Amino acid sequence: MEPIVTALKSVPIIDLTPARLGSQADKLAVARQIDEAARSIGFLVVRGHGVPQEVIEAASSVTRRFYDLSPSEKGRSRPRSKGVYRGYFGLETGNLASTIDEANAKPDHREYFTLGPVDVDAADPYYRTDLAKEIFLPNIWPADPQFRPAIEAYYRQMEELAGLLMNLCALGLGLDESWFDDKFDKHTTNLVLSNYPDQPDGVMDGQLRAGAHTDYGSLTILKTEDKPGGLEVQTADGRWEAVPIVADAFIINLGDLMAYWTNDEWVSTMHRVVNPPRDKAVGSRRQSLVFFHQPNYDARIACIPTCTAQAPKYPVTTANAHLQSKMAKMNDTPKFAEATN
Ligand SMILES: O=C(O)CCC(=O)C(=O)O
Ligand SMILES: [Fe+2]
């Protein structure tokens, strides 16, 4: 049976099938729907995406198995040195609301596992500079022999879907569909597997599963679960609304770089993950597979040629400079310092 679709007019559900299998005109029609969502709410739900269900299920199930391990077993996947953004980070190591400079932001009631690109060609000189070596760090893999193949397969499927979405974004913005290609051909995307545990004892005052924030990259592809205590977006008039969970679909949202590229014609929308109601706190455990599509580290982020109706608002930057400024705030927590010592 299909889960209930929460009625929410502001986050549209878009079928990608015509963009994958149809004519150029079909593709353009889908691109227009994406453009409309991107201008109004910055979130969309996509179905007909072509990602095999078994790849999603395998990635979800190894993730679940990983989070079922004891704290000390999970701790074996912790990074061994400071500054290594790979592997397992425990509860309250991250503080998403601090990335929007929220005073008094509490660390997130979430644990996560993060990995970077899975097909780096170590012989390519691009990856051999000192900066590139800091960015393309080797991934950390837990002992479960099924974990790495399932997660790598999922990562590669997300790369393909993200490529399609970026082509559609380019078309939606009136650019050649390949406009973003050379900005993502050596992308630095992190896949974050997040777990929001049950909250039998409640949480600190003001603490959330994930504090309000915008995402830092170009776009985010999210696979999550329909559980009490879920994802909310902030609408233009400041209200928080639940994002619909649709079977066989992914939630997509734009990140800051899209707002910079488009001079705010497209929105990087504020969102958060709320706590379950107290009477549903047990059994509310929720996991998310979050693909933060992030350009090449040296990609130049400047107002794109079709978005110059107003004078450019943002100084020119690079993808990595923006990411690092956000990560420094996100990881400025006592538990992050402990975890990476
Ligand atoms: O778990 C979710 O639903 C979304 C989490 C999120 O917004 C993030 O990790 O950036
Ligand atoms: Fe987010």
Coordinates of C-alpha atoms and ligand atoms in Angstrom, one line a residue:
M1 CA 0.0 0.0 0.0
E2 CA 1.2 3.5 -0.8
P3 CA 2.0 5.6 2.3
I4 CA -0.2 8.6 2.8
V5 CA 0.9 11.7 0.9
T6 CA 0.7 14.7 3.1
A7 CA -1.1 17.3 1.1
L8 CA 1.3 20.2 0.6
K9 CA 0.8 22.4 -2.4
S10 CA 4.1 24.2 -2.0
V11 CA 6.4 21.2 -2.5
P12 CA 5.5 19.8 -6.0
I13 CA 5.9 16.2 -7.0
I14 CA 7.6 16.0 -10.4
D15 CA 7.9 12.8 -12.6
L16 CA 11.3 12.6 -14.2
T17 CA 10.3 9.8 -16.6
P18 CA 9.7 12.2 -19.6
A19 CA 13.1 13.8 -18.9
R20 CA 14.9 10.4 -19.0
L21 CA 13.1 8.7 -21.7
G22 CA 11.2 11.3 -23.8
S23 CA 12.1 13.9 -26.4
Q24 CA 14.0 17.2 -26.0
A25 CA 10.6 18.9 -25.7
D26 CA 9.6 16.5 -22.8
K27 CA 12.9 17.3 -21.1
L28 CA 12.3 21.0 -21.4
A29 CA 8.8 20.7 -19.9
V30 CA 10.3 18.9 -16.8
A31 CA 13.0 21.6 -16.6
R32 CA 10.3 24.2 -16.5
Q33 CA 8.6 22.5 -13.6
I34 CA 11.9 22.4 -11.7
D35 CA 12.5 26.0 -12.5
E36 CA 9.1 26.9 -11.0
A37 CA 9.7 24.9 -7.8
A38 CA 13.2 26.3 -7.5
R39 CA 12.0 29.9 -7.7
S40 CA 9.1 29.4 -5.2
I41 CA 10.0 26.9 -2.5
G42 CA 13.4 25.4 -3.4
F43 CA 12.2 21.9 -2.6
L44 CA 10.7 19.3 -4.9
V45 CA 9.9 15.6 -4.7
V46 CA 10.9 13.5 -7.7
R47 CA 9.5 10.1 -8.9
G48 CA 10.3 8.3 -12.1
H49 CA 14.0 8.8 -11.2
G50 CA 15.3 5.5 -12.6
V51 CA 17.2 4.5 -9.4
P52 CA 16.7 0.7 -8.9
Q53 CA 14.7 0.0 -5.8
E54 CA 17.0 -2.8 -4.8
V55 CA 20.0 -0.4 -4.7
I56 CA 18.0 1.9 -2.4
E57 CA 16.9 -1.0 -0.2
A58 CA 20.4 -2.4 0.1
A59 CA 21.9 0.9 1.1
S60 CA 19.1 1.5 3.6
S61 CA 19.5 -1.9 5.2
V62 CA 23.3 -1.8 5.6
T63 CA 22.9 1.7 7.1
R64 CA 20.3 0.4 9.6
R65 CA 22.6 -2.5 10.5
F66 CA 25.4 -0.1 11.1
Y67 CA 23.3 2.0 13.5
D68 CA 22.2 -1.1 15.4
L69 CA 25.8 -1.7 16.4
S70 CA 27.0 -0.8 19.9
P71 CA 28.5 2.6 20.5
S72 CA 32.0 1.1 20.8
E73 CA 31.6 -0.9 17.5
K74 CA 30.4 2.2 15.7
G75 CA 33.3 4.1 17.3
R76 CA 35.7 1.9 15.3
S77 CA 34.7 3.8 12.2
R78 CA 35.6 7.2 13.7
P79 CA 38.2 9.2 11.9
R80 CA 41.6 8.8 13.5
S81 CA 42.7 12.5 13.2
K82 CA 41.3 15.9 13.4
G83 CA 40.0 17.5 10.2
V84 CA 39.1 14.2 8.6
Y85 CA 35.5 14.4 7.6
R86 CA 35.0 10.7 7.0
G87 CA 33.4 7.9 8.9
Y88 CA 31.3 8.0 12.0
F89 CA 30.3 11.0 14.1
G90 CA 28.2 10.4 17.3
L91 CA 25.2 12.1 18.7
E92 CA 25.5 15.9 19.1
T93 CA 28.8 16.2 17.2
G94 CA 27.1 18.5 14.7
N95 CA 25.2 21.8 15.1
L96 CA 23.4 22.7 11.9
A97 CA 21.7 25.8 13.3
S98 CA 25.0 27.3 14.1
T99 CA 25.8 27.4 10.4
I100 CA 23.1 30.1 10.1
D101 CA 24.7 31.9 13.1
E102 CA 21.8 31.0 15.3
A103 CA 22.7 32.2 18.8
N104 CA 22.2 29.5 21.5
A105 CA 21.9 26.8 18.9
K106 CA 21.9 23.3 20.5
P107 CA 23.8 20.4 18.8
D108 CA 21.7 18.1 16.7
H109 CA 20.2 14.9 18.2
R110 CA 21.6 12.9 15.4
E111 CA 24.5 10.6 14.6
Y112 CA 25.9 10.3 11.1
F113 CA 28.4 8.5 8.9
T114 CA 30.0 10.4 6.0
L115 CA 31.9 9.5 2.9
G116 CA 33.2 11.2 -0.2
P117 CA 33.7 10.3 -3.9
V118 CA 34.1 6.6 -4.5
D119 CA 35.9 6.6 -7.9
V120 CA 38.8 9.0 -7.5
D121 CA 41.6 8.3 -10.1
A122 CA 44.6 8.6 -7.8
A123 CA 47.0 8.9 -10.9
D124 CA 45.3 12.0 -12.2
P125 CA 47.5 15.1 -11.2
Y126 CA 44.3 17.0 -10.4
Y127 CA 44.0 14.9 -7.2
R128 CA 47.6 15.1 -6.2
T129 CA 48.0 18.7 -5.1
D130 CA 48.2 19.4 -1.3
L131 CA 44.7 20.9 -1.2
A132 CA 43.2 18.1 -3.3
K133 CA 44.7 15.5 -0.9
E134 CA 43.0 17.3 2.0
I135 CA 39.7 17.2 0.2
F136 CA 39.7 13.8 -1.5
L137 CA 40.4 11.9 1.7
P138 CA 40.2 8.1 1.6
N139 CA 36.8 6.8 2.8
I140 CA 36.5 4.8 6.1
W141 CA 34.5 1.6 5.8
P142 CA 33.0 -0.4 8.7
A143 CA 33.7 -4.1 9.0
D144 CA 30.3 -5.3 7.5
P145 CA 31.4 -6.8 4.1
Q146 CA 28.1 -5.7 2.6
F147 CA 28.3 -2.1 3.7
R148 CA 30.9 -0.8 1.2
P149 CA 29.5 -2.3 -2.0
A150 CA 25.9 -1.3 -1.1
I151 CA 26.9 2.3 -0.3
E152 CA 29.2 2.7 -3.3
A153 CA 26.4 1.4 -5.6
Y154 CA 24.0 3.9 -4.1
Y155 CA 26.6 6.7 -4.4
R156 CA 27.1 6.0 -8.1
Q157 CA 23.3 6.0 -8.7
M158 CA 23.0 9.3 -6.9
E159 CA 25.8 10.7 -9.1
E160 CA 23.8 9.8 -12.2
L161 CA 20.6 11.2 -10.9
A162 CA 22.4 14.4 -9.8
G163 CA 23.9 14.7 -13.3
L164 CA 20.4 14.5 -14.8
L165 CA 19.0 17.1 -12.3
M166 CA 21.9 19.5 -13.1
N167 CA 21.2 19.2 -16.8
L168 CA 17.5 20.0 -16.1
C169 CA 18.5 22.9 -13.9
A170 CA 20.7 24.3 -16.7
L171 CA 17.8 24.0 -19.1
G172 CA 15.4 25.5 -16.6
L173 CA 17.7 28.5 -16.3
G174 CA 17.9 29.0 -20.0
L175 CA 21.4 27.7 -20.3
D176 CA 22.8 24.9 -22.5
E177 CA 22.1 21.7 -20.7
S178 CA 25.8 20.9 -20.3
W179 CA 26.5 24.3 -18.6
F180 CA 27.2 22.7 -15.2
D181 CA 29.2 19.7 -16.5
D182 CA 32.7 21.1 -16.2
K183 CA 31.9 22.4 -12.7
F184 CA 31.0 18.9 -11.5
D185 CA 33.3 16.5 -13.4
K186 CA 35.5 16.1 -10.4
H187 CA 32.8 16.8 -7.8
T188 CA 33.4 16.6 -4.0
T189 CA 30.0 15.3 -3.0
N190 CA 29.5 13.9 0.5
L191 CA 27.0 11.1 1.1
V192 CA 25.8 11.4 4.7
L193 CA 24.0 8.5 6.3
S194 CA 22.1 10.1 9.3
N195 CA 20.4 8.3 12.1
Y196 CA 17.9 10.1 14.5
P197 CA 17.4 7.7 17.4
D198 CA 14.4 7.3 19.6
Q199 CA 14.0 9.9 22.3
P200 CA 12.8 7.9 25.3
D201 CA 14.2 10.6 27.7
G202 CA 13.4 13.6 25.7
V203 CA 16.1 16.1 24.6
M204 CA 17.6 19.4 25.9
D205 CA 15.4 22.5 25.8
G206 CA 15.6 23.9 22.3
Q207 CA 17.4 20.9 20.8
L208 CA 16.1 19.4 17.5
R209 CA 16.9 16.3 15.5
A210 CA 18.5 18.8 13.1
G211 CA 18.5 22.5 13.7
A212 CA 17.3 25.0 11.1
H213 CA 19.8 25.5 8.2
T214 CA 20.2 25.8 4.5
D215 CA 22.3 23.2 2.7
Y216 CA 25.7 24.4 1.5
G217 CA 26.2 22.8 -1.9
S218 CA 24.3 22.8 -5.2
L219 CA 21.5 20.4 -4.6
T220 CA 20.7 17.7 -2.1
I221 CA 19.0 14.3 -2.8
L222 CA 17.4 12.8 0.2
K223 CA 15.9 9.4 0.9
T224 CA 14.2 9.3 4.3
E225 CA 11.5 7.6 6.2
D226 CA 8.0 8.5 7.2
K227 CA 8.4 8.6 11.0
P228 CA 7.2 11.0 13.8
G229 CA 9.6 13.8 14.0
G230 CA 10.5 14.6 10.4
L231 CA 11.6 17.2 7.9
E232 CA 10.0 20.6 7.7
V233 CA 10.6 23.5 5.3
Q234 CA 10.2 27.2 5.9
T235 CA 7.8 28.8 3.5
A236 CA 8.3 32.3 2.1
D237 CA 5.9 33.7 4.8
G238 CA 7.9 32.1 7.6
R239 CA 5.7 29.0 8.4
W240 CA 7.1 25.6 8.9
E241 CA 5.5 22.8 6.8
A242 CA 6.1 19.1 6.7
V243 CA 7.7 17.8 3.5
P244 CA 5.6 15.0 2.0
I245 CA 7.1 11.5 2.1
V246 CA 6.1 9.8 -1.2
A247 CA 6.8 6.2 -1.8
D248 CA 9.5 5.5 -4.4
A249 CA 10.5 9.2 -4.5
F250 CA 13.4 11.4 -3.5
I251 CA 13.2 14.8 -1.9
I252 CA 15.4 17.3 -3.6
N253 CA 16.4 20.7 -2.3
L254 CA 18.6 23.5 -3.5
G255 CA 21.7 24.5 -1.6
D256 CA 23.4 27.9 -1.2
L257 CA 25.5 27.6 -4.3
M258 CA 22.4 27.6 -6.5
A259 CA 21.2 30.8 -4.8
Y260 CA 24.6 32.3 -5.4
W261 CA 24.8 31.2 -9.1
T262 CA 21.3 32.5 -9.7
N263 CA 21.6 35.7 -7.7
D264 CA 18.7 34.5 -5.5
E265 CA 16.3 33.8 -8.3
W266 CA 16.4 30.3 -7.0
V267 CA 16.1 29.7 -3.3
S268 CA 18.2 27.8 -0.9
T269 CA 15.4 27.1 1.6
M270 CA 15.7 26.9 5.3
H271 CA 14.7 23.5 6.7
R272 CA 15.0 21.4 9.9
V273 CA 14.2 18.0 11.4
V274 CA 11.8 18.3 14.4
N275 CA 11.6 16.0 17.4
P276 CA 8.8 13.4 17.6
P277 CA 5.9 14.2 19.9
R278 CA 6.6 12.8 23.4
D279 CA 3.9 10.1 23.1
K280 CA 5.5 8.8 19.9
A281 CA 9.2 9.3 20.9
V282 CA 9.8 5.5 21.3
G283 CA 9.6 3.9 17.8
S284 CA 10.4 7.2 16.1
R285 CA 13.9 6.2 15.0
R286 CA 14.4 7.6 11.5
Q287 CA 17.3 7.3 9.1
S288 CA 18.2 9.5 6.1
L289 CA 20.5 8.9 3.2
V290 CA 21.6 12.4 2.1
F291 CA 23.6 13.1 -1.0
F292 CA 25.0 16.6 -0.8
H293 CA 25.9 17.3 -4.4
Q294 CA 28.9 19.6 -4.3
P295 CA 30.9 20.9 -7.3
N296 CA 34.6 20.5 -8.0
Y297 CA 36.4 22.1 -5.1
D298 CA 37.8 24.9 -7.3
A299 CA 34.5 25.6 -9.2
R300 CA 34.0 29.3 -9.5
I301 CA 30.7 30.5 -8.1
A302 CA 29.6 33.7 -9.8
C303 CA 26.3 35.0 -11.0
I304 CA 25.4 33.0 -14.2
P305 CA 24.8 34.8 -17.5
T306 CA 21.0 34.3 -17.5
C307 CA 20.4 35.7 -14.0
T308 CA 21.6 39.2 -14.3
A309 CA 18.2 41.0 -14.0
Q310 CA 19.6 42.6 -10.8
A311 CA 23.2 43.5 -10.0
P312 CA 25.1 40.5 -8.6
K313 CA 24.5 40.3 -4.8
Y314 CA 27.3 37.9 -3.9
P315 CA 31.0 38.2 -4.1
V316 CA 32.6 35.6 -6.4
T317 CA 33.7 32.5 -4.4
T318 CA 34.7 28.9 -4.9
A319 CA 32.7 25.9 -3.9
N320 CA 35.3 24.8 -1.4
A321 CA 35.6 28.2 0.3
H322 CA 31.9 28.3 1.0
L323 CA 31.8 24.7 2.2
Q324 CA 34.7 25.2 4.6
S325 CA 33.1 28.3 6.1
K326 CA 30.0 26.4 6.9
M327 CA 31.7 23.2 8.1
A328 CA 33.8 25.2 10.6
K329 CA 30.6 26.4 12.2
M330 CA 28.8 23.0 11.9
N331 CA 31.6 21.2 13.7
D332 CA 32.2 23.7 16.4
T333 CA 30.9 21.5 19.2
P334 CA 32.5 20.0 22.3
K335 CA 31.6 16.5 21.1
F336 CA 33.1 17.0 17.7
A337 CA 36.4 18.1 19.3
E338 CA 36.3 14.9 21.5
A339 CA 35.4 12.6 18.6
T340 CA 38.3 13.7 16.5
N341 CA 41.0 13.8 19.2
Ligands
LIG1 O1 17.1 14.0 7.5 C1 16.5 14.8 6.9 O2 15.3 14.7 6.6 C2 17.2 16.0 6.4 C3 18.5 16.4 7.1 C4 19.1 17.6 6.5 O3 18.5 18.6 6.3 C5 20.6 17.6 6.4 O4 21.2 16.6 6.8 O5 21.1 18.6 5.8
FE2 FE 19.8 20.0 5.2

